[in-house]
GROMACS .gro file of C-alpha atoms in nm:
model
  266
    1MET     CA    1  -1.497  -7.247   2.184
    2LYS     CA    2  -1.501  -7.017   2.489
    3LYS     CA    3  -1.136  -6.930   2.427
    4ILE     CA    4  -1.218  -6.826   2.072
    5HIS     CA    5  -1.510  -6.610   2.190
    6SER     CA    6  -1.293  -6.448   2.456
    7ILE     CA    7  -1.015  -6.367   2.214
    8THR     CA    8  -1.262  -6.245   1.955
    9GLY     CA    9  -1.422  -6.016   2.217
   10ILE     CA   10  -1.085  -5.874   2.313
   11ALA     CA   11  -1.004  -5.810   1.949
   12ALA     CA   12  -1.336  -5.629   1.904
   13ILE     CA   13  -1.267  -5.408   2.210
   14MET     CA   14  -0.925  -5.321   2.075
   15ALA     CA   15  -1.063  -5.243   1.726
   16MET     CA   16  -1.327  -5.011   1.882
   17SER     CA   17  -1.059  -4.841   2.091
   18LEU     CA   18  -0.833  -4.786   1.790
   19ALA     CA   19  -1.131  -4.658   1.587
   20THR     CA   20  -1.223  -4.412   1.862
   21VAL     CA   21  -0.873  -4.266   1.867
   22ALA     CA   22  -0.858  -4.242   1.487
   23GLN     CA   23  -1.195  -4.075   1.462
   24ALA     CA   24  -1.115  -3.822   1.731
   25ALA     CA   25  -0.794  -3.725   1.553
   26VAL     CA   26  -0.957  -3.543   1.248
   27VAL     CA   27  -1.033  -3.187   1.353
   28PHE     CA   28  -1.128  -3.045   1.017
   29GLN     CA   29  -1.205  -3.199   0.675
   30SER     CA   30  -1.367  -3.074   0.355
   31ASP     CA   31  -1.370  -3.213   0.006
   32PHE     CA   32  -1.626  -2.951  -0.103
   33THR     CA   33  -1.883  -3.211  -0.199
   34GLY     CA   34  -2.226  -3.068  -0.133
   35ALA     CA   35  -2.073  -2.809   0.104
   36ASP     CA   36  -2.021  -2.438   0.103
   37LEU     CA   37  -1.751  -2.216   0.247
   38GLY     CA   38  -1.969  -2.138   0.544
   39THR     CA   39  -1.915  -2.492   0.677
   40GLY     CA   40  -1.597  -2.433   0.878
   41LEU     CA   41  -1.427  -2.224   0.615
   42THR     CA   42  -1.415  -1.853   0.557
   43SER     CA   43  -1.274  -1.642   0.265
   44ALA     CA   44  -1.168  -1.282   0.275
   45GLY     CA   45  -0.923  -1.064   0.088
   46ALA     CA   46  -0.858  -0.741  -0.082
   47ALA     CA   47  -1.166  -0.560  -0.228
   48THR     CA   48  -1.398  -0.834  -0.366
   49ASP     CA   49  -1.127  -1.104  -0.429
   50ILE     CA   50  -1.252  -1.425  -0.272
   51TRP     CA   51  -1.245  -1.802  -0.266
   52SER     CA   52  -1.591  -1.945  -0.345
   53LEU     CA   53  -1.749  -2.284  -0.390
   54ASP     CA   54  -1.728  -2.440  -0.739
   55ALA     CA   55  -2.012  -2.695  -0.686
   56ALA     CA   56  -1.973  -2.842  -1.036
   57ASN     CA   57  -1.614  -2.951  -0.967
   58ASP     CA   58  -1.633  -2.994  -0.586
   59ARG     CA   59  -1.368  -2.740  -0.499
   60ALA     CA   60  -1.299  -2.391  -0.363
   61GLU     CA   61  -1.190  -2.172  -0.653
   62PHE     CA   62  -1.027  -1.829  -0.647
   63ASN     CA   63  -1.218  -1.549  -0.816
   64ASP     CA   64  -1.065  -1.210  -0.893
   65GLY     CA   65  -1.377  -1.010  -0.818
   66ASP     CA   66  -1.247  -0.660  -0.878
   67GLY     CA   67  -1.047  -0.733  -1.194
   68VAL     CA   68  -0.746  -0.529  -1.077
   69GLN     CA   69  -0.385  -0.614  -1.039
   70ASN     CA   70  -0.234  -0.763  -0.723
   71SER     CA   71  -0.547  -0.969  -0.642
   72ARG     CA   72  -0.528  -1.157  -0.311
   73ALA     CA   73  -0.738  -1.346  -0.053
   74SER     CA   74  -0.717  -1.611   0.216
   75LEU     CA   75  -0.919  -1.930   0.256
   76TYR     CA   76  -0.909  -2.021   0.622
   77THR     CA   77  -1.075  -2.230   0.890
   78SER     CA   78  -1.313  -2.026   1.100
   79GLY     CA   79  -1.222  -2.246   1.397
   80THR     CA   80  -0.875  -2.274   1.549
   81TYR     CA   81  -0.716  -2.591   1.680
   82GLN     CA   82  -0.470  -2.665   1.964
   83ASN     CA   83  -0.302  -2.995   2.017
   84THR     CA   84   0.026  -3.057   2.199
   85GLY     CA   85   0.088  -3.370   1.995
   86GLY     CA   86   0.103  -3.170   1.674
   87PHE     CA   87  -0.085  -3.183   1.341
   88LYS     CA   88  -0.095  -3.353   1.005
   89LEU     CA   89  -0.221  -3.151   0.712
   90ASP     CA   90  -0.327  -3.298   0.379
   91VAL     CA   91  -0.418  -3.055   0.099
   92THR     CA   92  -0.486  -3.089  -0.270
   93PHE     CA   93  -0.457  -2.769  -0.462
   94TYR     CA   94  -0.376  -2.606  -0.800
   95GLN     CA   95  -0.177  -2.289  -0.830
   96ALA     CA   96  -0.314  -2.184  -1.173
   97ALA     CA   97  -0.032  -1.942  -1.266
   98THR     CA   98   0.343  -1.952  -1.282
   99ASP     CA   99   0.408  -1.582  -1.201
  100LEU     CA  100   0.227  -1.525  -0.876
  101ASN     CA  101   0.360  -1.310  -0.603
  102ILE     CA  102   0.257  -1.551  -0.329
  103PHE     CA  103   0.083  -1.891  -0.298
  104GLU     CA  104   0.095  -2.043   0.052
  105VAL     CA  105  -0.055  -2.339   0.242
  106ALA     CA  106   0.004  -2.294   0.609
  107LEU     CA  107  -0.088  -2.348   0.975
  108VAL     CA  108  -0.108  -1.996   1.123
  109GLU     CA  109  -0.124  -1.891   1.485
  110THR     CA  110  -0.413  -1.647   1.508
  111GLY     CA  111  -0.427  -1.562   1.878
  112ASP     CA  112  -0.181  -1.264   1.872
  113GLY     CA  113  -0.390  -1.064   1.632
  114ASP     CA  114  -0.122  -1.030   1.359
  115PHE     CA  115  -0.299  -1.264   1.111
  116LYS     CA  116  -0.460  -1.069   0.828
  117THR     CA  117  -0.669  -1.220   0.550
  118ASP     CA  118  -0.517  -1.016   0.269
  119THR     CA  119  -0.148  -1.079   0.356
  120GLY     CA  120   0.061  -1.397   0.348
  121SER     CA  121   0.211  -1.530   0.668
  122LEU     CA  122   0.519  -1.723   0.534
  123ASN     CA  123   0.683  -1.423   0.371
  124LYS     CA  124   0.840  -1.091   0.469
  125ALA     CA  125   0.508  -0.908   0.462
  126MET     CA  126   0.375  -1.032   0.792
  127PRO     CA  127   0.540  -1.118   1.130
  128VAL     CA  128   0.312  -1.394   1.240
  129TYR     CA  129   0.397  -1.739   1.380
  130SER     CA  130   0.327  -1.994   1.109
  131ILE     CA  131   0.454  -2.298   0.923
  132GLY     CA  132   0.369  -2.433   0.585
  133PHE     CA  133   0.447  -2.481   0.217
  134THR     CA  134   0.514  -2.177   0.003
  135ALA     CA  135   0.469  -2.270  -0.360
  136SER     CA  136   0.539  -1.928  -0.510
  137GLY     CA  137   0.635  -1.589  -0.391
  138GLN     CA  138   0.856  -1.382  -0.167
  139ALA     CA  139   0.943  -1.657   0.080
  140ALA     CA  140   1.027  -1.892  -0.204
  141THR     CA  141   1.248  -1.627  -0.366
  142ASP     CA  142   1.418  -1.527  -0.047
  143ASN     CA  143   1.476  -1.877   0.087
  144SER     CA  144   1.534  -2.073  -0.235
  145GLY     CA  145   1.193  -2.235  -0.247
  146PRO     CA  146   0.939  -2.364  -0.328
  147GLY     CA  147   0.947  -2.550   0.000
  148LEU     CA  148   0.863  -2.580   0.362
  149VAL     CA  149   0.904  -2.261   0.561
  150LEU     CA  150   0.884  -2.162   0.928
  151ASN     CA  151   0.808  -1.799   1.027
  152ASP     CA  152   0.870  -1.756   1.396
  153GLY     CA  153   0.705  -1.417   1.394
  154SER     CA  154   0.984  -1.253   1.587
  155THR     CA  155   1.086  -0.971   1.355
  156ALA     CA  156   0.919  -0.668   1.205
  157LYS     CA  157   0.750  -0.643   0.866
  158ASN     CA  158   0.980  -0.659   0.566
  159ASN     CA  159   1.257  -0.819   0.772
  160HIS     CA  160   1.351  -1.157   0.635
  161THR     CA  161   1.524  -1.299   0.935
  162ALA     CA  162   1.210  -1.438   1.091
  163MET     CA  163   1.180  -1.694   0.810
  164GLU     CA  164   1.360  -2.027   0.816
  165ASN     CA  165   1.370  -2.240   0.503
  166LEU     CA  166   1.327  -2.592   0.636
  167SER     CA  167   1.348  -2.779   0.301
  168ASN     CA  168   1.304  -2.741  -0.071
  169ALA     CA  169   1.395  -3.103  -0.146
  170GLN     CA  170   1.053  -3.207  -0.284
  171THR     CA  171   0.973  -3.164  -0.655
  172TYR     CA  172   0.695  -2.913  -0.711
  173SER     CA  173   0.492  -2.832  -1.023
  174ASN     CA  174   0.314  -2.503  -1.059
  175THR     CA  175   0.132  -2.621  -1.374
  176ALA     CA  176  -0.042  -2.928  -1.233
  177GLU     CA  177  -0.261  -3.025  -0.932
  178GLN     CA  178  -0.052  -3.097  -0.627
  179THR     CA  179  -0.113  -3.298  -0.310
  180LEU     CA  180   0.076  -3.189  -0.003
  181SER     CA  181   0.105  -3.393   0.319
  182MET     CA  182   0.276  -3.217   0.612
  183THR     CA  183   0.329  -3.346   0.963
  184ILE     CA  184   0.439  -3.114   1.245
  185THR     CA  185   0.529  -3.203   1.602
  186ALA     CA  186   0.697  -3.003   1.877
  187THR     CA  187   1.034  -3.130   1.767
  188SER     CA  188   1.011  -3.252   1.410
  189TRP     CA  189   0.862  -3.188   1.067
  190SER     CA  190   0.805  -3.392   0.751
  191TYR     CA  191   0.636  -3.324   0.416
  192SER     CA  192   0.565  -3.497   0.093
  193LEU     CA  193   0.435  -3.383  -0.247
  194ASN     CA  194   0.227  -3.614  -0.462
  195GLY     CA  195   0.303  -3.928  -0.260
  196ASP     CA  196   0.684  -3.907  -0.287
  197PRO     CA  197   0.891  -4.042   0.006
  198ALA     CA  198   0.870  -3.786   0.287
  199THR     CA  199   1.142  -3.536   0.357
  200THR     CA  200   1.199  -3.509   0.733
  201GLY     CA  201   1.388  -3.291   0.977
  202SER     CA  202   1.409  -3.149   1.326
  203PHE     CA  203   1.342  -2.798   1.455
  204ALA     CA  204   1.650  -2.625   1.588
  205SER     CA  205   1.446  -2.446   1.853
  206GLY     CA  206   1.128  -2.658   1.857
  207PHE     CA  207   0.781  -2.576   1.730
  208ASP     CA  208   0.526  -2.421   1.969
  209THR     CA  209   0.238  -2.671   1.993
  210SER     CA  210   0.081  -2.481   2.278
  211LYS     CA  211  -0.059  -2.219   2.039
  212SER     CA  212  -0.394  -2.242   1.854
  213TYR     CA  213  -0.369  -2.271   1.476
  214ALA     CA  214  -0.594  -2.224   1.176
  215PHE     CA  215  -0.546  -2.363   0.829
  216VAL     CA  216  -0.480  -2.078   0.581
  217GLY     CA  217  -0.449  -2.096   0.206
  218PHE     CA  218  -0.332  -1.762   0.065
  219ILE     CA  219  -0.287  -1.637  -0.293
  220GLN     CA  220  -0.169  -1.310  -0.435
  221GLY     CA  221  -0.132  -1.224  -0.803
  222ASN     CA  222   0.139  -1.010  -0.951
  223ASN     CA  223   0.130  -0.644  -1.039
  224SER     CA  224   0.117  -0.682  -1.414
  225ASP     CA  225  -0.174  -0.924  -1.481
  226ALA     CA  226  -0.516  -0.850  -1.345
  227ASN     CA  227  -0.655  -1.200  -1.397
  228ASN     CA  228  -0.361  -1.436  -1.363
  229VAL     CA  229  -0.489  -1.595  -1.040
  230ASP     CA  230  -0.831  -1.701  -1.161
  231GLY     CA  231  -0.865  -2.081  -1.169
  232ALA     CA  232  -0.655  -2.157  -0.863
  233TYR     CA  233  -0.836  -2.406  -0.635
  234PHE     CA  234  -0.843  -2.634  -0.335
  235SER     CA  235  -1.020  -2.971  -0.378
  236ASN     CA  236  -0.937  -3.129  -0.033
  237ILE     CA  237  -0.832  -3.007   0.305
  238THR     CA  238  -0.788  -3.244   0.597
  239LEU     CA  239  -0.638  -3.137   0.934
  240THR     CA  240  -0.560  -3.421   1.176
  241ALA     CA  241  -0.446  -3.388   1.539
  242ILE     CA  242  -0.164  -3.625   1.615
  243PRO     CA  243  -0.270  -3.833   1.919
  244GLU     CA  244  -0.143  -3.710   2.249
  245PRO     CA  245   0.117  -3.923   2.431
  246SER     CA  246  -0.159  -4.014   2.677
  247SER     CA  247  -0.362  -4.178   2.393
  248PHE     CA  248  -0.067  -4.403   2.303
  249ALA     CA  249  -0.033  -4.487   2.673
  250LEU     CA  250  -0.398  -4.587   2.683
  251LEU     CA  251  -0.361  -4.813   2.379
  252GLY     CA  252  -0.046  -4.961   2.526
  253GLY     CA  253  -0.237  -5.038   2.844
  254LEU     CA  254  -0.518  -5.204   2.648
  255LEU     CA  255  -0.273  -5.413   2.459
  256ALA     CA  256  -0.105  -5.524   2.782
  257LEU     CA  257  -0.440  -5.600   2.939
  258SER     CA  258  -0.547  -5.801   2.634
  259ALA     CA  259  -0.224  -6.001   2.641
  260VAL     CA  260  -0.279  -6.094   3.006
  261MET     CA  261  -0.641  -6.191   2.945
  262VAL     CA  262  -0.543  -6.414   2.657
  263ARG     CA  263  -0.268  -6.586   2.863
  264ARG     CA  264  -0.516  -6.642   3.145
  265ARG     CA  265  -0.773  -6.789   2.909
  266ARG     CA  266  -0.515  -7.028   2.775
   0.00000   0.00000   0.00000
């Protein structure tokens, strides 16, 4: 009986250790249930264009406040996050139009001051270090998207060479709700749309995990339809920090210690 109790205790310690690591990994999450955009999220754009809470449907919805053409705004985390292990981003969104100039979901480095709330970061308009999924727009057109895009921020505005099209292998629909899962480390990337098997790859020159990143969702309508962006929304955003190598080392040590204790009890 003592052996059973000892093993049970060890299992409980391991479970608590694993739970602690898992809980510590989520750095931002919102499903817009009983929340508002002041809880870790901010919206800003051109004129009165803005993402606002749709409490009836538990989502952040875009509203073209000025009713003019070329409406645009960002929905972004007011905090920034740094983690050398990398990040996993899970987002559920709806584009709401097929003829947008830009629709992007990205992790954007904000420390160099280039990030602007009324301009996309994955296209030719802004030289800012970022990575994410461009569903519609200039980056998609220039790089045979929609797909995963890296902007290394190294070239001037309206120069396309800063953008690298990582993949457009996943099937995307601009007429239905989409769920994106994207994982980024210092050396590799993967992404999946709507639960499909992940598309994976490696960075030719690595990804800079020493920078601090914010989640940014950006939309920009076209120049011919004043209201074509209304109805776009986000219904879930979860940003998870991938455990540092030291965390895995800690768990490995606990597993080894548990094995030793079990053998001794036997």
